[in-house]
Amino acid sequence: MTQDEVIIAIKDIIAQIAPDEDLTNLEMDVRLREQIELDSMDFLDIVMELRKLYGVQVPEKDYMELATLAGCVKYLHPLLEKKPLHCAQGAPIS
Amino acid sequence: MSGRSSPRAKYYRGSTDGRRPLGHDPLAKVRAAYDVVVIGSGLAGLTAANVLGKLGHRVALFEQHYNFGGLATWFKRRGGHVFDISLHGFPVGMIKTCRRHWTLEIAQRIVRLDSIRFDNPQFRFETAFTRADFTEKLVGVFGAERSRVEEFFAHLRAMNFYDANRETVAEVFERFFPGRNDIHRLLLEPIAYANGSALDDPAIAYGIVFSNFMSSGVYTFSGGTDLLVGLMRAELERNRVELFSNAEVERILVENGAAVGVVVGGREVRAGAVLSNASLGTTVQRLVGPGHFEASFAQGVSAVRLNNSSCQVYMGLTEGATIPFVTDLLFSSSRERFDSRSLCDFHGESRTFSFYYPKTRPQSERYAVVSSTNANWGDWAGLSQEQYEREKAKLAADTLRELERHVPGVTSKLDHVEVATPRTFGFYTQHPEGTSFGTKFEGLEYSLKLHEQVRGLFHAGSVGIIMSGWLGAANYGVIAAAKLDPYLAGLATLAAAKGR
Ligand SMILES: Cc1cc2nc3c(=O)[nH]c(=O)nc-3n(C[C@H](O)[C@H](O)[C@H](O)COP(=O)(O)OP(=O)(O)OC[C@H]3O[C@@H](n4cnc5c(N)ncnc54)[C@H](O)[C@@H]3O)c2cc1C
């Protein structure tokens, strides 16, 4: 996965968890929770989806690293670099 | 209260009338080792087990009672009666939690209650139990200023668990609605019944739970608790979780500072990690033993205060008998003024009635009413058997008199009346002092940090008020599973490195 694909992967997971949110104009450096309705259980579900889809384990102490999209890329890209992008529930990537 | 009286007869089945040895070995199929052992089948234990099973871990769950579900339970009585214990109402968030971590079928059976009523000397009305309707009531019935009400709701919603703000419920109420005991009653009484919240508890715990309810009213599970737990068991089995009932965990095994298994029914079962859904205090003091924790941590846990217990009166209508629709949930009190402590009074004047019509269990035509009160262990624990029976009879009589006020003629239609007390709840869950809602706020921090003391030891279950109730407990199961999973991955990496 490239860095851009990491963003696609994350947005795809968020789209599953918060289907009513518009994700097209998300800012990279602003906390996700300030841009869309995500409660702490939703956030946990993102972590769990990363685990299910890509086998990535995010320990609790690192949860804060995923607060922004930029943070997600920084933290996840090294872990996802060698993995192919696919989408939650097999939805095509647009 | 415990079944450890005779060393040989290890397996018991029973009720508060007494335990008797089981005819079979409930652990006949247990394996020597699992990835995870879960102790207790409350909603937190069940949900954690399911999430971990779905992630591919081999999970065994041990429950000391013969039934699964913990306080999310029911019982049957001759004459076709079925009574639910804790199916009075929960927030809408349960739908999302069940859809993601259980099944769509479970989520789709969650439906909103049609009606909730208050009836006390300060006010009487029906409410949708939403922010919009509470705002109308606060402005229209209580004469509060609309802007003040809006500010109050906004303040609660904005509360963040990580804020250091330790204002109490009473302080927040006084700040927004000074001297308005009637408003304080409206705002707190239902939540006090839902999770033991009191005026002197931190406002944060109250704020989170109250906001959850206010977002869209009160929900229930259509089909009853028996159906819910049945569907959960089926899903657990699909995820290859091995379930054992009548299986009391006696000890959690700790080696070199890490939890490595349990002793259950006299047998050792090894595990990569242990998740306890037993109460926090029991887990630390009895199952692990305080010696495995830093002294200050163990002392801190002993000082954690417990929430109150409950009394209930179960009233079943004779087959064929009906009552008109009154409401689903009735907060009833004859007490002039409100204070949260008096909700626990011995033979107090406040109770909630839950009405179960055929809509609750669409498969049956039966009606039942369950009355619940908050209660203190101390008022019931020391009674002699004779006093105990007398006090139970008084509680039943007082309750029927109150119910008759709301539903004239109902008494003559009942053919089963039964009382549960803190002793009953203590017996069935083994929770200290029969606590219905776990610990007060301070318990949460210890619960979350258990694995920092003993590696591979996790807790999920009613603590800190926030994590109690059906939704809180189920969500805590998810949170604990999400923490436990990377720990197991770490163990696997370590084992692989050693093997190389
Ligand atoms: C009367 C009453 C009414 C309630 N009404 C509502 C309501 O309307 N809505 C709502 O949301 N919540 C309600 N609640 C609260 C809710 O039921 C609980 O908060 C929730 O079910 C607790 O789940 P839990 O996972 O914390 O554990 P529990 O349900 O407490 O389960 C813990 C389990 O662990 C088992 N266990 C303990 N020790 C051992 C051991 N050593 N070995 C094996 N097993 C062990 C116990 O037997 C038990 O099954 C009510 C509670 C009561 C008592």
XYZ file of C-alpha atoms and ligand atoms in Angstrom:
647
model
C 0.000 0.000 0.000
C 1.140 3.507 -0.764
C 0.467 6.356 1.646
C -2.498 7.405 -0.481
C -3.868 3.896 -0.338
C -3.597 3.930 3.450
C -5.936 6.925 3.372
C -8.320 5.062 1.094
C -8.210 2.053 3.410
C -8.982 4.168 6.476
C -11.760 6.109 4.775
C -13.263 2.868 3.563
C -13.407 1.556 7.115
C -14.877 4.812 8.419
C -17.490 4.684 5.664
C -18.603 1.295 6.972
C -18.762 2.500 10.550
C -20.317 5.896 9.960
C -22.279 5.424 6.729
C -24.063 8.765 7.027
C -20.924 10.898 7.080
C -19.506 12.736 4.077
C -15.817 11.832 3.894
C -14.847 13.667 0.724
C -13.350 16.781 2.298
C -11.697 15.443 5.432
C -8.720 17.533 6.543
C -5.483 15.627 7.125
C -4.406 17.432 10.275
C -7.674 18.024 12.093
C -8.902 15.413 14.544
C -11.366 13.068 12.885
C -13.753 13.403 15.811
C -13.959 17.139 15.201
C -14.903 16.621 11.569
C -17.404 13.769 11.746
C -19.632 12.097 14.338
C -17.403 9.386 15.781
C -17.773 8.296 19.380
C -15.166 6.334 21.276
C -16.859 3.023 20.455
C -16.791 3.919 16.746
C -13.112 4.652 17.079
C -12.547 1.269 18.676
C -14.403 -0.335 15.794
C -11.954 1.287 13.368
C -9.130 -0.344 15.305
C -10.928 -3.694 15.217
C -11.555 -3.433 11.472
C -7.858 -2.742 10.845
C -7.175 -5.919 12.735
C -9.748 -7.962 10.821
C -8.947 -6.648 7.340
C -5.194 -6.220 7.536
C -4.057 -8.061 10.655
C -2.725 -4.809 12.141
C -2.662 -4.719 15.951
C -2.947 -1.301 17.539
C -2.268 -1.472 21.270
C -4.267 0.818 23.519
C -1.321 3.106 24.240
C -1.131 3.990 20.532
C -4.822 4.839 20.028
C -4.001 8.553 20.138
C -1.736 8.179 17.078
C -4.831 7.582 14.981
C -6.622 10.780 15.948
C -6.039 12.486 12.565
C -5.730 11.158 9.021
C -2.120 12.350 8.927
C -1.488 10.446 12.152
C -3.072 7.342 10.647
C -0.763 7.481 7.634
C 2.308 8.044 9.783
C 1.480 5.211 12.156
C -0.097 2.720 9.772
C 1.926 3.063 6.586
C 4.966 1.180 7.918
C 2.619 -1.587 9.061
C 0.612 -1.730 5.835
C 3.364 -1.085 3.307
C 3.686 -4.737 2.302
C -0.044 -5.443 2.323
C -2.402 -5.011 -0.598
C -5.319 -2.627 -0.326
C -8.698 -4.254 -0.326
C -11.950 -2.980 0.904
C -14.187 -3.689 3.817
C -16.884 -6.165 2.782
C -15.390 -6.283 -0.692
C -16.908 -2.985 -1.830
C -15.230 -1.616 -4.959
C -12.916 1.351 -4.435
C -14.006 4.426 -6.318
C -23.411 -18.316 49.959
C -20.667 -20.201 48.182
C -20.718 -23.808 47.149
C -17.382 -24.697 48.633
C -18.821 -26.420 51.697
C -17.963 -29.981 50.709
C -14.678 -30.734 49.001
C -15.919 -33.706 47.012
C -19.231 -32.641 45.508
C -17.792 -29.934 43.299
C -20.597 -29.186 40.921
C -23.804 -27.649 42.105
C -27.043 -26.519 40.745
C -29.399 -24.601 42.924
C -31.381 -21.637 44.038
C -31.401 -19.612 47.209
C -33.350 -22.514 48.722
C -30.163 -24.540 48.625
C -27.607 -26.045 46.317
C -27.525 -29.660 45.344
C -24.792 -31.613 43.636
C -25.029 -32.032 39.873
C -25.442 -35.470 38.351
C -22.972 -34.854 35.548
C -19.568 -33.266 35.155
C -20.169 -29.883 33.506
C -16.504 -29.727 32.522
C -16.320 -33.115 30.847
C -15.436 -31.542 27.497
C -13.029 -28.900 28.695
C -9.604 -28.809 27.027
C -6.312 -28.364 28.802
C -5.553 -25.004 27.205
C -7.137 -22.088 25.346
C -6.016 -18.762 23.970
C -8.384 -16.996 26.343
C -10.461 -17.924 29.353
C -13.426 -15.690 30.136
C -14.795 -15.874 33.683
C -18.491 -15.029 33.844
C -21.274 -14.734 31.287
C -22.658 -11.283 32.000
C -23.149 -9.121 28.910
C -19.548 -7.935 29.192
C -18.175 -11.491 29.392
C -20.397 -12.786 26.587
C -19.614 -9.872 24.282
C -15.869 -10.055 24.886
C -15.936 -13.807 24.264
C -17.819 -13.317 21.017
C -15.493 -10.605 19.712
C -12.431 -12.687 20.577
C -13.933 -15.815 19.047
C -14.704 -13.908 15.849
C -11.088 -12.788 15.711
C -10.137 -16.444 15.588
C -9.007 -17.038 19.160
C -9.887 -20.229 20.972
C -12.069 -19.087 23.836
C -13.540 -20.907 26.832
C -16.151 -19.187 28.970
C -16.924 -20.418 32.493
C -20.092 -19.402 34.296
C -20.786 -20.478 37.870
C -24.565 -20.260 37.488
C -26.507 -22.822 35.460
C -27.738 -20.075 33.162
C -25.805 -17.681 30.940
C -26.409 -13.925 30.908
C -25.446 -12.819 34.408
C -27.913 -10.159 35.497
C -29.349 -10.147 31.983
C -31.504 -13.066 32.953
C -35.016 -14.441 33.375
C -36.749 -17.214 35.227
C -39.786 -19.381 34.654
C -42.453 -20.424 37.116
C -45.238 -22.968 37.070
C -48.330 -21.684 35.310
C -46.421 -20.488 32.252
C -44.847 -17.440 33.872
C -41.630 -15.933 32.551
C -40.045 -13.007 34.381
C -37.249 -10.789 33.111
C -34.853 -9.382 35.692
C -33.106 -6.486 33.961
C -35.096 -5.922 30.785
C -36.561 -2.546 31.692
C -34.826 -0.355 29.193
C -31.498 0.670 27.710
C -30.287 3.386 25.325
C -30.458 3.195 21.534
C -26.693 2.605 21.308
C -27.349 -1.060 22.040
C -28.568 -1.484 18.457
C -25.219 -0.416 17.043
C -23.275 -2.544 19.512
C -25.354 -5.624 18.705
C -25.205 -5.057 14.954
C -21.429 -4.796 14.985
C -20.498 -7.309 17.631
C -23.433 -9.739 17.690
C -25.836 -10.304 14.836
C -28.215 -8.336 12.670
C -31.062 -10.475 13.971
C -30.331 -9.448 17.557
C -29.991 -5.795 16.562
C -33.271 -5.851 14.659
C -35.177 -7.113 17.670
C -34.319 -4.027 19.660
C -37.361 -1.784 19.716
C -38.295 1.438 21.376
C -40.638 1.484 24.366
C -43.950 3.121 23.545
C -44.480 4.964 26.787
C -42.810 6.064 29.995
C -44.587 7.707 32.889
C -43.770 9.531 36.085
C -46.211 9.560 38.964
C -45.129 11.246 42.194
C -46.404 14.068 44.435
C -44.335 16.627 42.480
C -45.415 15.736 38.943
C -47.341 13.231 36.816
C -46.999 12.846 33.084
C -46.090 10.655 30.161
C -42.835 11.307 28.331
C -40.955 10.098 25.253
C -37.800 10.323 27.376
C -35.918 12.319 24.764
C -34.128 15.612 24.843
C -36.913 17.238 22.830
C -39.676 16.010 25.119
C -37.753 16.697 28.320
C -37.134 20.224 27.059
C -40.876 20.704 26.484
C -41.638 19.347 29.958
C -38.959 21.437 31.641
C -40.238 24.585 29.954
C -43.974 23.853 29.829
C -44.568 21.946 33.074
C -41.733 23.125 35.307
C -41.451 26.681 33.940
C -37.696 26.527 33.365
C -36.128 28.955 30.903
C -35.633 27.341 27.514
C -32.125 28.723 27.069
C -31.136 27.341 30.474
C -32.429 23.905 29.514
C -30.540 24.021 26.212
C -27.372 24.971 28.067
C -27.855 22.089 30.490
C -28.161 19.511 27.716
C -25.234 21.002 25.825
C -23.120 20.916 28.989
C -23.843 17.226 29.561
C -23.191 16.289 25.965
C -19.866 18.078 25.930
C -18.630 16.213 28.993
C -15.542 14.263 28.210
C -14.297 11.340 30.166
C -10.744 12.641 30.015
C -11.616 16.003 31.566
C -10.414 16.392 35.099
C -13.741 17.993 36.022
C -15.036 16.295 39.139
C -18.203 18.265 39.718
C -20.944 16.173 41.332
C -24.418 15.587 39.950
C -25.887 17.726 42.739
C -23.536 20.609 41.903
C -24.466 20.572 38.222
C -28.185 20.417 39.048
C -27.859 23.304 41.510
C -25.932 25.360 38.994
C -28.527 24.977 36.247
C -31.751 24.595 38.256
C -31.073 25.911 41.760
C -33.454 24.766 44.473
C -35.649 22.860 42.010
C -36.000 19.537 43.779
C -38.754 18.538 41.340
C -36.477 19.064 38.336
C -33.667 17.205 40.050
C -36.051 14.320 40.534
C -37.032 14.247 36.872
C -33.404 14.285 35.799
C -31.944 11.788 38.236
C -34.593 9.334 39.426
C -34.674 7.246 36.208
C -30.887 7.167 35.960
C -30.568 6.202 39.622
C -32.744 3.183 38.844
C -30.789 2.455 35.684
C -27.327 2.411 37.210
C -27.318 3.425 40.859
C -26.260 7.031 40.167
C -26.569 9.286 43.191
C -26.461 13.045 43.754
C -22.948 12.910 45.175
C -21.472 10.898 42.289
C -19.300 12.599 39.632
C -21.485 14.357 37.084
C -19.454 12.870 34.229
C -20.813 9.352 34.759
C -24.347 10.682 35.016
C -23.887 12.953 32.002
C -22.732 10.204 29.668
C -25.544 7.816 30.551
C -28.265 10.480 30.642
C -27.180 11.826 27.237
C -27.243 8.299 25.823
C -30.870 7.893 26.877
C -31.901 11.395 25.813
C -30.631 10.872 22.271
C -33.647 8.783 21.371
C -35.575 7.370 24.302
C -35.623 3.955 25.926
C -35.316 0.626 24.131
C -36.084 -2.984 24.921
C -35.518 -6.399 23.381
C -38.542 -7.877 21.713
C -38.783 -11.572 22.528
C -37.474 -11.349 26.084
C -34.126 -11.994 27.722
C -34.405 -15.749 27.154
C -34.512 -15.229 23.407
C -31.646 -12.720 23.510
C -29.348 -15.032 25.444
C -30.375 -17.950 23.221
C -29.416 -16.000 20.093
C -26.158 -14.957 21.709
C -25.287 -18.539 22.581
C -25.922 -19.624 19.013
C -23.616 -16.888 17.718
C -20.930 -17.783 20.271
C -21.078 -21.369 19.118
C -20.739 -20.253 15.497
C -17.589 -18.460 16.577
C -16.390 -21.629 18.288
C -16.481 -20.228 21.806
C -16.806 -23.114 24.273
C -19.395 -22.368 26.933
C -19.472 -24.048 30.339
C -22.135 -23.396 32.957
C -22.190 -24.675 36.550
C -18.476 -23.983 36.363
C -17.140 -21.761 39.091
C -13.639 -20.402 38.654
C -11.900 -20.713 41.989
C -8.589 -19.117 41.148
C -6.720 -17.283 38.420
C -3.242 -18.732 37.950
C -0.404 -16.243 37.907
C 3.165 -17.146 36.988
C 6.035 -14.672 36.710
C 3.629 -11.752 36.891
C 1.384 -13.017 34.102
C -2.060 -14.650 34.130
C -1.658 -18.115 32.613
C -4.960 -19.839 33.302
C -7.569 -20.658 35.910
C -8.591 -23.338 38.334
C -12.195 -24.259 37.630
C -14.054 -27.065 39.364
C -10.759 -28.233 40.834
C -9.106 -28.481 37.400
C -6.356 -26.397 35.880
C -7.121 -24.840 32.520
C -4.251 -22.929 30.907
C -4.721 -19.805 28.790
C -2.695 -17.088 27.091
C -4.883 -14.468 28.748
C -7.699 -14.312 31.286
C -10.640 -11.946 31.128
C -12.681 -11.675 34.299
C -16.312 -10.616 34.256
C -16.579 -11.398 37.973
C -16.736 -8.269 40.102
C -13.576 -6.184 40.317
C -13.079 -6.843 44.020
C -13.611 -10.587 43.681
C -11.165 -10.717 40.787
C -8.386 -8.952 42.651
C -8.920 -10.192 46.179
C -10.232 -13.695 45.753
C -9.437 -15.001 42.290
C -5.921 -13.602 41.880
C -5.023 -12.668 45.444
C -3.818 -9.236 46.553
C -0.211 -10.444 46.785
C 0.153 -10.327 43.013
C -0.562 -6.595 42.898
C 1.345 -3.558 44.106
C 0.212 -2.899 47.662
C -1.195 0.510 46.785
C -3.201 -0.962 43.893
C -4.660 -3.769 46.012
C -5.545 -1.301 48.754
C -7.074 1.018 46.201
C -9.300 -1.776 44.951
C -10.436 -2.618 48.502
C -11.437 1.008 48.978
C -13.564 1.145 45.810
C -17.181 1.672 46.820
C -19.909 -0.616 45.533
C -23.156 0.465 44.006
C -26.436 -0.455 45.627
C -28.288 -3.718 45.147
C -31.969 -4.180 44.305
C -35.266 -5.658 45.386
C -37.806 -6.849 42.885
C -41.358 -8.087 43.058
C -42.457 -10.303 40.169
C -46.186 -10.385 39.529
C -47.614 -12.756 36.947
C -51.154 -12.587 35.610
C -53.205 -15.757 35.342
C -53.373 -17.254 31.892
C -56.059 -15.477 29.893
C -56.200 -12.449 32.220
C -55.364 -9.050 30.693
C -54.815 -5.464 31.718
C -55.234 -2.397 29.531
C -52.103 -0.641 28.298
C -50.959 1.590 31.147
C -47.407 2.421 30.122
C -44.202 0.425 29.662
C -42.186 1.929 32.438
C -43.631 3.753 35.414
C -41.507 5.712 37.878
C -43.796 5.678 40.853
C -43.291 7.316 44.214
C -45.395 8.603 47.066
C -42.463 10.445 48.590
C -42.981 14.222 48.789
C -39.449 15.254 47.919
C -36.606 13.609 46.079
C -33.198 12.599 47.301
C -31.244 9.817 45.701
C -30.331 8.072 48.929
C -33.963 7.503 49.888
C -34.413 5.426 46.733
C -32.546 2.694 48.608
C -34.652 2.974 51.786
C -35.769 -0.246 53.423
C -39.451 -0.409 52.500
C -39.105 2.955 50.822
C -41.800 4.832 48.958
C -40.334 4.764 45.464
C -40.257 2.044 42.828
C -40.398 1.466 39.102
C -42.971 -0.772 37.509
C -42.147 -2.494 34.258
C -45.194 -3.745 32.417
C -44.787 -6.748 30.147
C -47.588 -7.123 27.634
C -47.811 -9.773 24.942
C -45.788 -7.398 22.729
C -42.715 -8.135 24.889
C -42.833 -11.808 23.922
C -44.842 -11.857 20.727
C -44.812 -15.650 20.929
C -46.930 -15.606 24.129
C -50.145 -14.000 25.314
C -49.048 -13.424 28.884
C -48.903 -10.300 31.022
C -46.545 -9.628 33.905
C -45.479 -6.689 36.032
C -42.088 -6.376 37.705
C -41.456 -3.803 40.379
C -37.861 -2.761 41.089
C -36.373 -0.712 43.884
C -32.818 0.115 44.705
C -31.790 -1.500 47.989
C -28.935 -1.799 50.455
C -27.348 -5.128 51.250
C -27.052 -4.184 54.931
C -30.821 -3.920 55.384
C -31.386 -7.505 54.280
C -28.181 -9.435 54.940
C -28.483 -9.920 58.685
C -32.147 -10.938 58.924
C -33.048 -14.322 60.383
C -34.970 -16.583 58.025
C -38.204 -15.721 59.794
C -37.594 -11.968 59.664
C -36.502 -12.305 56.066
C -39.761 -13.989 55.051
C -41.737 -11.369 56.965
C -39.952 -8.450 55.284
C -40.362 -10.031 51.871
C -44.092 -10.427 52.506
C -44.320 -6.775 53.532
C -42.503 -5.688 50.378
C -44.906 -7.738 48.247
C -47.948 -6.284 50.035
C -46.710 -2.669 49.767
C -45.930 -3.172 46.097
C -49.321 -4.656 45.297
C -51.039 -1.766 47.063
C -49.092 0.726 44.940
C -49.739 -1.206 41.747
C -53.433 -1.324 42.533
C -53.407 2.486 42.608
C -52.203 2.556 39.007
C -54.079 -0.495 37.704
C -57.263 -0.975 39.733
C -58.313 -4.616 40.038
C -54.974 -6.060 38.990
C -54.357 -7.913 42.248
C -57.231 -10.298 41.679
C -55.749 -11.282 38.316
C -52.374 -12.368 39.669
C -51.523 -15.973 40.335
C -47.833 -15.625 41.041
C -46.066 -13.103 43.287
C -42.419 -13.533 44.214
C -39.789 -11.328 45.808
C -36.056 -10.991 45.160
C -33.760 -9.111 47.528
C -30.068 -8.174 47.630
C -29.500 -11.674 48.974
C -30.969 -13.155 45.820
C -28.774 -11.022 43.553
C -25.718 -11.838 45.640
C -26.454 -15.544 45.412
C -26.912 -15.673 41.662
C -23.986 -13.473 40.648
C -21.607 -13.925 43.584
C -21.158 -10.169 43.516
C -20.198 -8.706 46.888
C -23.211 -7.179 48.647
C -25.362 -8.280 45.744
C -24.390 -5.139 43.848
C -26.668 -4.557 40.870
C -24.519 -2.009 39.091
C -20.940 -2.849 39.989
C -18.775 -0.158 41.528
C -18.858 3.585 41.946
C -16.874 5.792 39.598
C -13.422 5.141 41.073
C -13.611 1.433 40.188
C -13.200 2.107 36.481
C -9.590 3.182 36.703
C -8.556 0.013 38.558
C -10.525 -2.179 36.213
C -8.820 -0.616 33.170
C -5.369 -0.996 34.689
C -5.523 -4.580 35.859
C -3.234 -5.805 33.078
C -0.596 -3.250 34.027
C -0.342 -5.126 37.328
C -0.703 -8.691 36.120
C 0.113 -9.165 32.430
C -2.615 -10.904 30.472
C -5.263 -10.206 33.113
C -8.184 -8.133 31.909
C -11.467 -7.116 33.474
C -14.777 -6.276 31.863
C -17.993 -5.797 33.759
C -20.022 -3.211 35.587
C -17.679 -0.599 36.974
C -17.596 3.143 37.275
C -21.326 3.602 36.563
C -20.439 4.347 32.920
C -19.717 0.697 32.201
C -22.812 -0.696 33.866
C -26.215 -1.420 32.401
C -26.689 -3.573 29.333
C -25.070 -1.096 26.966
C -22.190 -0.169 29.246
C -21.385 -3.800 30.029
C -21.588 -4.944 26.396
C -19.424 -2.027 25.248
C -16.917 -2.743 27.962
C -16.689 -6.296 26.642
C -15.706 -4.879 23.245
C -13.170 -2.501 24.796
C -11.552 -5.298 26.805
C -11.437 -7.629 23.799
C -9.746 -4.900 21.759
C -7.056 -4.607 24.442
C -6.642 -8.322 24.919
C -6.212 -9.149 21.232
C -2.869 -7.308 20.739
C -1.620 -8.873 23.968
C -2.222 -12.340 22.509
C -0.498 -11.293 19.274
C 2.500 -10.230 21.363
C 2.580 -13.638 23.044
C 2.459 -15.354 19.663
C 5.368 -13.258 18.346
C 7.341 -14.073 21.473
C 6.653 -17.794 21.134
C 7.660 -17.723 17.473
C 10.913 -15.925 18.327
C 11.723 -18.493 21.008
C 10.964 -21.374 18.682
C 13.354 -20.065 16.039
C -32.799 -5.564 39.215
C -31.928 -5.041 38.125
C -32.474 -4.334 37.079
C -31.678 -3.846 36.049
N -32.268 -3.198 35.009
C -31.523 -2.803 33.960
C -32.133 -2.205 32.818
O -33.335 -2.058 32.726
N -31.338 -1.794 31.810
C -29.998 -1.956 31.835
O -29.339 -1.576 30.879
N -29.384 -2.515 32.899
C -30.125 -2.952 33.957
N -29.523 -3.538 35.040
C -28.060 -3.626 35.058
C -27.533 -4.684 34.115
O -28.316 -5.842 34.210
C -26.105 -4.998 34.482
O -25.349 -3.807 34.604
C -25.409 -5.859 33.434
O -26.248 -6.915 33.005
C -24.146 -6.379 34.063
O -23.372 -7.119 33.174
P -21.922 -7.548 33.584
O -21.282 -8.070 32.360
O -21.241 -6.464 34.300
O -21.983 -8.748 34.591
P -23.059 -9.554 35.407
O -24.345 -9.600 34.725
O -23.004 -9.077 36.783
O -22.431 -11.027 35.296
C -21.274 -11.473 35.906
C -21.267 -12.974 35.748
O -20.065 -13.521 36.292
C -20.389 -14.735 36.939
N -19.334 -15.051 37.885
C -18.945 -14.325 38.962
N -17.930 -14.934 39.588
C -17.666 -16.076 38.889
C -16.702 -17.130 39.038
N -15.801 -17.123 40.029
N -16.713 -18.144 38.148
C -17.614 -18.169 37.123
N -18.538 -17.188 36.937
C -18.558 -16.156 37.806
C -21.705 -14.456 37.592
O -22.388 -15.626 37.941
C -22.412 -13.654 36.500
O -23.109 -14.484 35.610
C -30.293 -4.047 36.080
C -29.735 -4.770 37.138
C -30.536 -5.277 38.150
C -29.921 -6.065 39.245
